[in-house]
PDB file of C-alpha atoms in Angstrom:
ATOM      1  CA  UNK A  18     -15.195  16.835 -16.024  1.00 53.00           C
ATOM      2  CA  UNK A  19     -14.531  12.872 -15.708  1.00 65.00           C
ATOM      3  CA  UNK A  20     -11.446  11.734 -16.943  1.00 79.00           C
ATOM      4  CA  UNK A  21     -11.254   8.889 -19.439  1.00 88.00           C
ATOM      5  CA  UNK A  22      -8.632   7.215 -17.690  1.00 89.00           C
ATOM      6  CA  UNK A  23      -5.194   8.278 -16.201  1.00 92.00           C
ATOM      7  CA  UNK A  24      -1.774   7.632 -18.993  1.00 97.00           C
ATOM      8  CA  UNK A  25       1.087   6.855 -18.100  1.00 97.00           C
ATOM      9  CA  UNK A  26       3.385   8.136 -21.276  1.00 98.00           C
ATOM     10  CA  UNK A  27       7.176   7.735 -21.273  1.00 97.00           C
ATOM     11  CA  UNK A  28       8.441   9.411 -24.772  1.00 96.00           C
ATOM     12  CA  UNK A  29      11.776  10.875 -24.614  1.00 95.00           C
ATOM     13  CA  UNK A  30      11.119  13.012 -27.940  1.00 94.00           C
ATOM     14  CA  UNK A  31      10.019  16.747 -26.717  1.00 95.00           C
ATOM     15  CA  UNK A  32       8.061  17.620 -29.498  1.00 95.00           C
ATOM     16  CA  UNK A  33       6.518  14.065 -30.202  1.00 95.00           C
ATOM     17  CA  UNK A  34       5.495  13.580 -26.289  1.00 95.00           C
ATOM     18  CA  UNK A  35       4.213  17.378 -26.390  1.00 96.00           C
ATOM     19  CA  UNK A  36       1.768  16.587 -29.780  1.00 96.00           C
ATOM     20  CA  UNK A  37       0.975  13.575 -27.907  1.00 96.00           C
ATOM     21  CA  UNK A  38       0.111  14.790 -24.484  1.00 96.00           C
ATOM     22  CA  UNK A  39      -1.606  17.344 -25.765  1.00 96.00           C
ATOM     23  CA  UNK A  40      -4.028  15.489 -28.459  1.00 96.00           C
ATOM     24  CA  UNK A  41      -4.698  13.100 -25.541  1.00 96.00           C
ATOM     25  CA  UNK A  42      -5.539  15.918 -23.065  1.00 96.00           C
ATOM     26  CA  UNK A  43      -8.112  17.461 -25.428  1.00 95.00           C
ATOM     27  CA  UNK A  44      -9.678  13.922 -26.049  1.00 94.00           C
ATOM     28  CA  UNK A  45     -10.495  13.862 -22.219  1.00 94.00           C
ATOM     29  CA  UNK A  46      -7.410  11.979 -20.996  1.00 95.00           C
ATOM     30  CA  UNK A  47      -4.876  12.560 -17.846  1.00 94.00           C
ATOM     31  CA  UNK A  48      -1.437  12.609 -18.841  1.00 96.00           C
ATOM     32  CA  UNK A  49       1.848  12.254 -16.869  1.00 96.00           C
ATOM     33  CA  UNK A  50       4.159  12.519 -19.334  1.00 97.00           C
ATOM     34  CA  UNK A  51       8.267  10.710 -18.260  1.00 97.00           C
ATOM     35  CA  UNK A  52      11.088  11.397 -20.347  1.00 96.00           C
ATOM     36  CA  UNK A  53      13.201   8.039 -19.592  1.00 96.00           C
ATOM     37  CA  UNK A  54      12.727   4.819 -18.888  1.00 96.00           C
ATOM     38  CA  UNK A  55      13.397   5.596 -14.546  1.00 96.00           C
ATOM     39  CA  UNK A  56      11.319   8.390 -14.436  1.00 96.00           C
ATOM     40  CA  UNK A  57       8.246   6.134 -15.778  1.00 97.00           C
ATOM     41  CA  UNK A  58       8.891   3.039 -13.151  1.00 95.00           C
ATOM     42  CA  UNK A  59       9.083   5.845 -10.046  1.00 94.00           C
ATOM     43  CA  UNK A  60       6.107   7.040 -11.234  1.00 94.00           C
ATOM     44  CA  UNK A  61       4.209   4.031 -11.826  1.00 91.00           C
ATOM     45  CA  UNK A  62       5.202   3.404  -8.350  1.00 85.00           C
ATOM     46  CA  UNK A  63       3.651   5.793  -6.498  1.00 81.00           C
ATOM     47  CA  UNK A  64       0.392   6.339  -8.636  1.00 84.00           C
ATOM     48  CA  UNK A  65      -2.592   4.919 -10.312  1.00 82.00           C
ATOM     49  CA  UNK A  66      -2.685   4.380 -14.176  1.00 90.00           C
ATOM     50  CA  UNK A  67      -5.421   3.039 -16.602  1.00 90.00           C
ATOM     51  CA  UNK A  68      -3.131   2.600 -19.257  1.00 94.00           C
ATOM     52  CA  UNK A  69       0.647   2.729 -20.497  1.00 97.00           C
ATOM     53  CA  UNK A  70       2.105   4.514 -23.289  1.00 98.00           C
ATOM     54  CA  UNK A  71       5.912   3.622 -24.026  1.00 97.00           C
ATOM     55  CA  UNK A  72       8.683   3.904 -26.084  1.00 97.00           C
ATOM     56  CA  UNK A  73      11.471   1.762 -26.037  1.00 95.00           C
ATOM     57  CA  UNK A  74      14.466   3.393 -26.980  1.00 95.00           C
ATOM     58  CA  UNK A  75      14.863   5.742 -24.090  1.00 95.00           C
ATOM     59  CA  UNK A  76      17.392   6.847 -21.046  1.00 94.00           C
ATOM     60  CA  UNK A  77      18.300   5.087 -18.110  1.00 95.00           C
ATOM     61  CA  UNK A  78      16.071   2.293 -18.448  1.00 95.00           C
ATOM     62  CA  UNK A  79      14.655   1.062 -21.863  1.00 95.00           C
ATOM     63  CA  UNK A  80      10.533   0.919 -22.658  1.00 96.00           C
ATOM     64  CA  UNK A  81      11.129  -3.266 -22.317  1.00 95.00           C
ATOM     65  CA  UNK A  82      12.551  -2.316 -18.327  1.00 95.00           C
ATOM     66  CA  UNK A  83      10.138  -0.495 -17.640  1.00 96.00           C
ATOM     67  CA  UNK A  84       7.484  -2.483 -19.196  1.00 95.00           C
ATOM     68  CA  UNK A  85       8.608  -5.810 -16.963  1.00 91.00           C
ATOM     69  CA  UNK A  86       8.910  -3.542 -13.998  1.00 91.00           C
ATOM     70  CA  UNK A  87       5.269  -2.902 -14.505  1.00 91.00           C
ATOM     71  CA  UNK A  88       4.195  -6.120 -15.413  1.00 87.00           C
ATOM     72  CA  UNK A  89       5.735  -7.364 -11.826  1.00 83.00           C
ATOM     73  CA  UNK A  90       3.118  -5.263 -10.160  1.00 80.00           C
ATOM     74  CA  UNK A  91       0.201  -6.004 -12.135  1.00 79.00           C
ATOM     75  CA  UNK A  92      -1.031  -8.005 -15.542  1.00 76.00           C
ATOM     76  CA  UNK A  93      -4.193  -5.957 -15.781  1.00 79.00           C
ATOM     77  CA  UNK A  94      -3.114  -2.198 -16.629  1.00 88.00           C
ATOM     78  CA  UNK A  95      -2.492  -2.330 -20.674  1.00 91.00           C
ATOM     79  CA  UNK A  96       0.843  -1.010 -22.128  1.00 95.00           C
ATOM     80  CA  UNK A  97       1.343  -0.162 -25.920  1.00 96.00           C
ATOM     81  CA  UNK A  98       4.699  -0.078 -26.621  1.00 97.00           C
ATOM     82  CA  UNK A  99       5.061   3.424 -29.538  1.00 96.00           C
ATOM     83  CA  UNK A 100       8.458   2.697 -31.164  1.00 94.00           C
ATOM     84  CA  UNK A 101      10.543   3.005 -34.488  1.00 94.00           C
ATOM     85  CA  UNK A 102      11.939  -0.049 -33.776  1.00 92.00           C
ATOM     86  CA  UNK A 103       9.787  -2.061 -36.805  1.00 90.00           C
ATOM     87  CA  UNK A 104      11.576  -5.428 -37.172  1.00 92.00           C
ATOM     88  CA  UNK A 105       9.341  -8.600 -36.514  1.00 91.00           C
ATOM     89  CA  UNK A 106      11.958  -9.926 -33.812  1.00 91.00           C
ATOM     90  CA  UNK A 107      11.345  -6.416 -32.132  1.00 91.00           C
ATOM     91  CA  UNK A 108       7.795  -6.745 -31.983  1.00 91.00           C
ATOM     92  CA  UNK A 109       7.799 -10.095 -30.630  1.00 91.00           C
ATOM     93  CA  UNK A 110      10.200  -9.207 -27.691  1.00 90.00           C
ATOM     94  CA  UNK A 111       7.795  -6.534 -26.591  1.00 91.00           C
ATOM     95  CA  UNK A 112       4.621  -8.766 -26.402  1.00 90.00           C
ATOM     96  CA  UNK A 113       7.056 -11.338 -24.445  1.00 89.00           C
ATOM     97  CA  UNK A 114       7.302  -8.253 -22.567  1.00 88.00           C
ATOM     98  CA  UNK A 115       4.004  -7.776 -21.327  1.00 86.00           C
ATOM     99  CA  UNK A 116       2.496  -5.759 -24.042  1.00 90.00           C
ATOM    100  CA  UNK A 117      -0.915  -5.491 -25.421  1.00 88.00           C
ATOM    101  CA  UNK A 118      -0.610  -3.894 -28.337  1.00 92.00           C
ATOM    102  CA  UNK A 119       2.655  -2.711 -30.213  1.00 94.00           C
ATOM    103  CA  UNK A 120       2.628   0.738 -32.252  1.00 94.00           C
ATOM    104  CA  UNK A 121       5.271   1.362 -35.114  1.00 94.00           C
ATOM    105  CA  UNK A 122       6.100   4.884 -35.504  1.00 94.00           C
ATOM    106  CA  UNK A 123       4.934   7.211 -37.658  1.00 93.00           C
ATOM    107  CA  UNK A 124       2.103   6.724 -36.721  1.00 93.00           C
ATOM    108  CA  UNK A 125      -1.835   8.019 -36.820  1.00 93.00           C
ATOM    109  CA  UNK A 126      -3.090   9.645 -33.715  1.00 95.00           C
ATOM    110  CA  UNK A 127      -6.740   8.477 -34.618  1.00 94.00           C
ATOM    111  CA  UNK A 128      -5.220   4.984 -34.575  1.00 93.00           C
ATOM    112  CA  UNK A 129      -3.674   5.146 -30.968  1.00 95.00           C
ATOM    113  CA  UNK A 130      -6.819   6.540 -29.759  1.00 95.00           C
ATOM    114  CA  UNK A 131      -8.761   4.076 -30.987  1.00 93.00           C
ATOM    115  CA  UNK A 132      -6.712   0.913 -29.551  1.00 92.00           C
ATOM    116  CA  UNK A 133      -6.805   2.707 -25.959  1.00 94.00           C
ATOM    117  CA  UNK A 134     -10.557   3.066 -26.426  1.00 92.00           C
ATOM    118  CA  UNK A 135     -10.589  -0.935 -26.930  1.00 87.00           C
ATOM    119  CA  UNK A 136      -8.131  -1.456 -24.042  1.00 87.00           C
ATOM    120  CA  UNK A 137     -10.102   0.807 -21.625  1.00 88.00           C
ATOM    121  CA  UNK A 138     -12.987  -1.178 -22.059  1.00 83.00           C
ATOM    122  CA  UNK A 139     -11.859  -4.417 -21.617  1.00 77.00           C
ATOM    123  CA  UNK A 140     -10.828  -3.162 -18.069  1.00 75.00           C
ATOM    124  CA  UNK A 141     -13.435  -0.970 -17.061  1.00 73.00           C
ATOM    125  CA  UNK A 142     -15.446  -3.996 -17.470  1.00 64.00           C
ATOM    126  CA  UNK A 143     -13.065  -5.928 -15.513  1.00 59.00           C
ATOM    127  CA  UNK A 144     -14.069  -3.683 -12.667  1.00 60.00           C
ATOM    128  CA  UNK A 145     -17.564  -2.819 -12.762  1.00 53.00           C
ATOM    129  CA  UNK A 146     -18.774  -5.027 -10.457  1.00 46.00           C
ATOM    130  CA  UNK A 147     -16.388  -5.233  -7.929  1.00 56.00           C
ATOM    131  CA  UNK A 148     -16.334  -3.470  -4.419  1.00 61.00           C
ATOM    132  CA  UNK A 149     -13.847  -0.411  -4.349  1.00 80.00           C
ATOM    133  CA  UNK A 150     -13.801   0.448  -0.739  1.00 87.00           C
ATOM    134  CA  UNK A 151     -13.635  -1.871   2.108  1.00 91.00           C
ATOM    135  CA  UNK A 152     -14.277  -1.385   6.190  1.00 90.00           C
ATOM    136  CA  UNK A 153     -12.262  -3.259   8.488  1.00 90.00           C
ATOM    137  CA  UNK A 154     -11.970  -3.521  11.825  1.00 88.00           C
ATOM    138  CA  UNK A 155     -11.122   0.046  12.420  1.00 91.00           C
ATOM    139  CA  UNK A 156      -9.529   0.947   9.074  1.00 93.00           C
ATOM    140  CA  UNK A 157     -11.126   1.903   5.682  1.00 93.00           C
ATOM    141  CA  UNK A 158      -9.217   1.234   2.543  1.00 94.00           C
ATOM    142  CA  UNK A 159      -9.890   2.875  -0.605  1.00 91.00           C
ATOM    143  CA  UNK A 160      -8.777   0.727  -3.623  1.00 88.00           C
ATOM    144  CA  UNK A 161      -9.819   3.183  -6.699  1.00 82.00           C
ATOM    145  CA  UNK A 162      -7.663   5.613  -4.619  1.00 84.00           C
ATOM    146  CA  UNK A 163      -5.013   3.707  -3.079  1.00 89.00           C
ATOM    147  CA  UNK A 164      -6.205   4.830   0.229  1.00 91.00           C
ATOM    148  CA  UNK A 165      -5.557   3.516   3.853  1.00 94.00           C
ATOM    149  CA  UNK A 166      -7.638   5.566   6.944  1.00 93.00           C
ATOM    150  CA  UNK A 167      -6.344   4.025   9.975  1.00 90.00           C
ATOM    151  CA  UNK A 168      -6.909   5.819  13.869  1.00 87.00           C
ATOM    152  CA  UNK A 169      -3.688   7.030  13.233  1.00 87.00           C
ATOM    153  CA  UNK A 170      -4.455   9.138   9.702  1.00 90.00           C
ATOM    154  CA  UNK A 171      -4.497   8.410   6.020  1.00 93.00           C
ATOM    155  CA  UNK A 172      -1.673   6.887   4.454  1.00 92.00           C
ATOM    156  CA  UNK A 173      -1.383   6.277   0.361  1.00 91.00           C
ATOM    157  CA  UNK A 174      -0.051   2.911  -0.954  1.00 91.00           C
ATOM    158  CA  UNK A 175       1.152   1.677  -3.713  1.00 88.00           C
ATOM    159  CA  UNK A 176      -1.251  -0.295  -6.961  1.00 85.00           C
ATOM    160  CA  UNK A 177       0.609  -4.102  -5.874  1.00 87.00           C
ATOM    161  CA  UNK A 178      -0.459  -3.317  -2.076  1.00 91.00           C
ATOM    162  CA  UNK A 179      -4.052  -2.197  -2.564  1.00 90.00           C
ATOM    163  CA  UNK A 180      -4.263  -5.243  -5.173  1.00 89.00           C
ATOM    164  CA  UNK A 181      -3.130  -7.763  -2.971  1.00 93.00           C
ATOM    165  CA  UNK A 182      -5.152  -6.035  -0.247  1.00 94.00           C
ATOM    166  CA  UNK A 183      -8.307  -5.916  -1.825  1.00 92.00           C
ATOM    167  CA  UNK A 184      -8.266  -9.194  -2.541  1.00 91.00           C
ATOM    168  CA  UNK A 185      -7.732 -10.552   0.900  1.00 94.00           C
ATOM    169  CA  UNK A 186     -10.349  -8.223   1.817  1.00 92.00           C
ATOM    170  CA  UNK A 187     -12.721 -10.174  -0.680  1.00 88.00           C
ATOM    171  CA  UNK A 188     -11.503 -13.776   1.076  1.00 89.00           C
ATOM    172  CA  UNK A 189     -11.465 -12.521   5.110  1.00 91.00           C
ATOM    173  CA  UNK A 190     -11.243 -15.701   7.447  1.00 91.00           C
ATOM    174  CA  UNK A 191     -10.137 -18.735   5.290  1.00 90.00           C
ATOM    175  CA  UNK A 192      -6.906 -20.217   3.923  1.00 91.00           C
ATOM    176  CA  UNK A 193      -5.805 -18.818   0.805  1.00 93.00           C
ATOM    177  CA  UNK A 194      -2.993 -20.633  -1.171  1.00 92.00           C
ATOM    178  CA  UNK A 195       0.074 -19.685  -2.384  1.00 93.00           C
ATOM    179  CA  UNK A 196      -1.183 -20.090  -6.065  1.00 90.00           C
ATOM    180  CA  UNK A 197      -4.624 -18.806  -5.721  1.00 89.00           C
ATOM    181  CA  UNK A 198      -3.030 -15.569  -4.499  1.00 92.00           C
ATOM    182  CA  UNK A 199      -0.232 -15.290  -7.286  1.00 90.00           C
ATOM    183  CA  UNK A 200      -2.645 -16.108  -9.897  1.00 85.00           C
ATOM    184  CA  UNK A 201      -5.202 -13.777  -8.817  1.00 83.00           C
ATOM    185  CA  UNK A 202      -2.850 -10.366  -8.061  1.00 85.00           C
ATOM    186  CA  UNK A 203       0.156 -11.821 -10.437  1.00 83.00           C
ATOM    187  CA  UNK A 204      -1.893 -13.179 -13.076  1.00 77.00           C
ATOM    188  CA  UNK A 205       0.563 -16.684 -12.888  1.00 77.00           C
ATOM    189  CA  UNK A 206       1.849 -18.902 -10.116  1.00 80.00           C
ATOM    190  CA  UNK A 207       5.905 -17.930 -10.212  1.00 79.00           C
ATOM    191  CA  UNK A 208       8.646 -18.913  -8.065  1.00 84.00           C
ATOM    192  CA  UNK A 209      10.112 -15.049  -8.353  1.00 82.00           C
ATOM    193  CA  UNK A 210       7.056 -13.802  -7.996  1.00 84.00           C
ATOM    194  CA  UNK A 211       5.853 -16.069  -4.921  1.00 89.00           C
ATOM    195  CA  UNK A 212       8.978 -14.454  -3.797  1.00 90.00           C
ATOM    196  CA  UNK A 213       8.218 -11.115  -4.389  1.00 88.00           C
ATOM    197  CA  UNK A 214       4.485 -11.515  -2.500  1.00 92.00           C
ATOM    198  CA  UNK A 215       6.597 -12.588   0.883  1.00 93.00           C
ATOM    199  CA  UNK A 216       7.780  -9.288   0.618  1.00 92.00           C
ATOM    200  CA  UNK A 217       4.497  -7.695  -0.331  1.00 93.00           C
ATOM    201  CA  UNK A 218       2.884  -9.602   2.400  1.00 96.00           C
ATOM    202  CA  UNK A 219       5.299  -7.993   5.117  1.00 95.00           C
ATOM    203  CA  UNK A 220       4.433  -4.527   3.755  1.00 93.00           C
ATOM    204  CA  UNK A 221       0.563  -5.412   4.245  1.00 95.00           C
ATOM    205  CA  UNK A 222       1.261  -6.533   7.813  1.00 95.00           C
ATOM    206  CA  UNK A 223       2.717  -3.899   8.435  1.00 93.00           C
ATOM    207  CA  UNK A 224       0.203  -1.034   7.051  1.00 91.00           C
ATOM    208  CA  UNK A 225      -2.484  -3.366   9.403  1.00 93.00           C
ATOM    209  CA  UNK A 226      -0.729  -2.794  13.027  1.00 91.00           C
ATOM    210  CA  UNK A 227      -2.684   0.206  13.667  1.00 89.00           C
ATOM    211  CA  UNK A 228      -5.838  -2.623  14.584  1.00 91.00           C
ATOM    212  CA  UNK A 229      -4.178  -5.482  16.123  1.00 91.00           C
ATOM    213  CA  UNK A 230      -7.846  -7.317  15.588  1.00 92.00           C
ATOM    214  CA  UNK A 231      -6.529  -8.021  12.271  1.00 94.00           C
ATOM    215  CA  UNK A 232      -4.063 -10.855  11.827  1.00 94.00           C
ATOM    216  CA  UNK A 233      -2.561 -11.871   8.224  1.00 96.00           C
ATOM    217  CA  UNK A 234      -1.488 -15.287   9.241  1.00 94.00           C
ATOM    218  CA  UNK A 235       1.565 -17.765   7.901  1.00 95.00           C
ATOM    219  CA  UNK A 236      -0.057 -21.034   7.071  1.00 93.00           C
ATOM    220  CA  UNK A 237       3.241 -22.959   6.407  1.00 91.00           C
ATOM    221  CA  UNK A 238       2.978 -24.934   3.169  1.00 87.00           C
ATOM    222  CA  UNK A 239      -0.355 -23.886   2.152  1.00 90.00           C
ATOM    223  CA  UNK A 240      -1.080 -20.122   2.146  1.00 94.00           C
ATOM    224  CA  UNK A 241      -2.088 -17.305   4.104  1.00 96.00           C
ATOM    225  CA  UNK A 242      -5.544 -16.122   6.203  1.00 95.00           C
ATOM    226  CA  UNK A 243      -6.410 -13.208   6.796  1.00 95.00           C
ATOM    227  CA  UNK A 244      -8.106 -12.868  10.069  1.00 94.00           C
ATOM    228  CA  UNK A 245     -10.899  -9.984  10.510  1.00 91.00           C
ATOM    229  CA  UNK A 246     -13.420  -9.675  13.390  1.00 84.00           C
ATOM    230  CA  UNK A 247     -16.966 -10.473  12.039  1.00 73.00           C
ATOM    231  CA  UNK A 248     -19.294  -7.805  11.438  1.00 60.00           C
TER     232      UNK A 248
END
């Protein structure tokens, strides 16, 4: 059976995570529920999500941490922030956050369910269209899977890299500025975040030496192309 979409929930109440995990399961969902605030930004890390589930209060980091942490990597995947935390001035931090929607406990299961099924939409549409898998040179790359088949074997990497990936993939062989990139994987043209897709850009380089046919070129004071041989 399909999933509806892979949830990311980070609820450091047991038995509130547990009634929530489990309602979501049996409506069709994938659940990976974290128990702090840490746990939830490793995770994120290393796998796919459709959407975010988190509370604010929690250890080690808080639900606004991890919420910017995510927000760093992408502006697409929704987040609800689920907290007791009620005040006006609380609910306007956590959309300056990042958040879509914000979800004062108690609250209705139906009505949770309801705003994901909105959410889910949106993005699914976002997507329809759009190639998911991409050949070159001698490596295949997976985005739905975060997948990388090289001569050398299959590697996994991380939601930022395929982004950024797939969308030089989509512009092989011209100059791509600074801003068009950062607006299109970062969702805004940032000085900290121009920084952060130098460093992104080394990772890509790297996960590309196994075809040295494909060159992701420094244009200083413009951009970046990414070189491919032609089909």
């Amino acid at each position: 059976m399909e999933t509806k979409g892979r949830v990311l929930m980070a609820e450091d109440d047991l038995h509130l995570g547990d009634v929530m995990k489990d309602t979501l399961e049996d409506e069709g969902y994938t659940v990976i529920h974290c128990t702090d605030g840490q746990q939830a930004i490793d995770m994120f890390d290393k796998d796919k999500f459709d959407i975010c589930l988190l509370d604010i209060m929690m250890p080690v980091k808080d639900g606004f941490t991890v919420a910017k942490k995510i927000r760093q990597q992408t502006d697409i995947v929704p987040i609800i922030f689920i907290s007791t935390k009620a005040l006006l001035e609380d609910k306007i931090e956590g959309y300056h956050r990042g958040a879509d929607d914000y979800i004062v406990k108690p609250f209705q299961m139906q009505e949770l369910l309801l705003k994901m099924e909105v959410f889910l939409r949106r993005t699914k549409k976002m997507f329809a269209d759009t190639m998911q898998e991409f050949s070159i040179g001698n490596i295949h790359f997976q985005f739905t899977n975060l997948k990388m088949t090289t001569p050398e074997g299959t590697i996994t990497i991380t939601q930022k890299e395929a982004e950024l990936l797939k969308f030089l993939c989509l512009h092989p062989n011209r100059i791509l500025k600074r801003d068009e990139i950062l607006t299109a994987v970062w969702g805004k043209d940032d000085y900290f975040l121009g920084r952060s897709m130098d460093v992104f850009m080394t990772k890509i380089r790297k996960l590309l030496k196994a075809d040295p046919s494909i060159v992701l070129e420094t244009i200083h004071g413009m951009g970046f192309r990414f070189s491919v041989p032609e089909k």
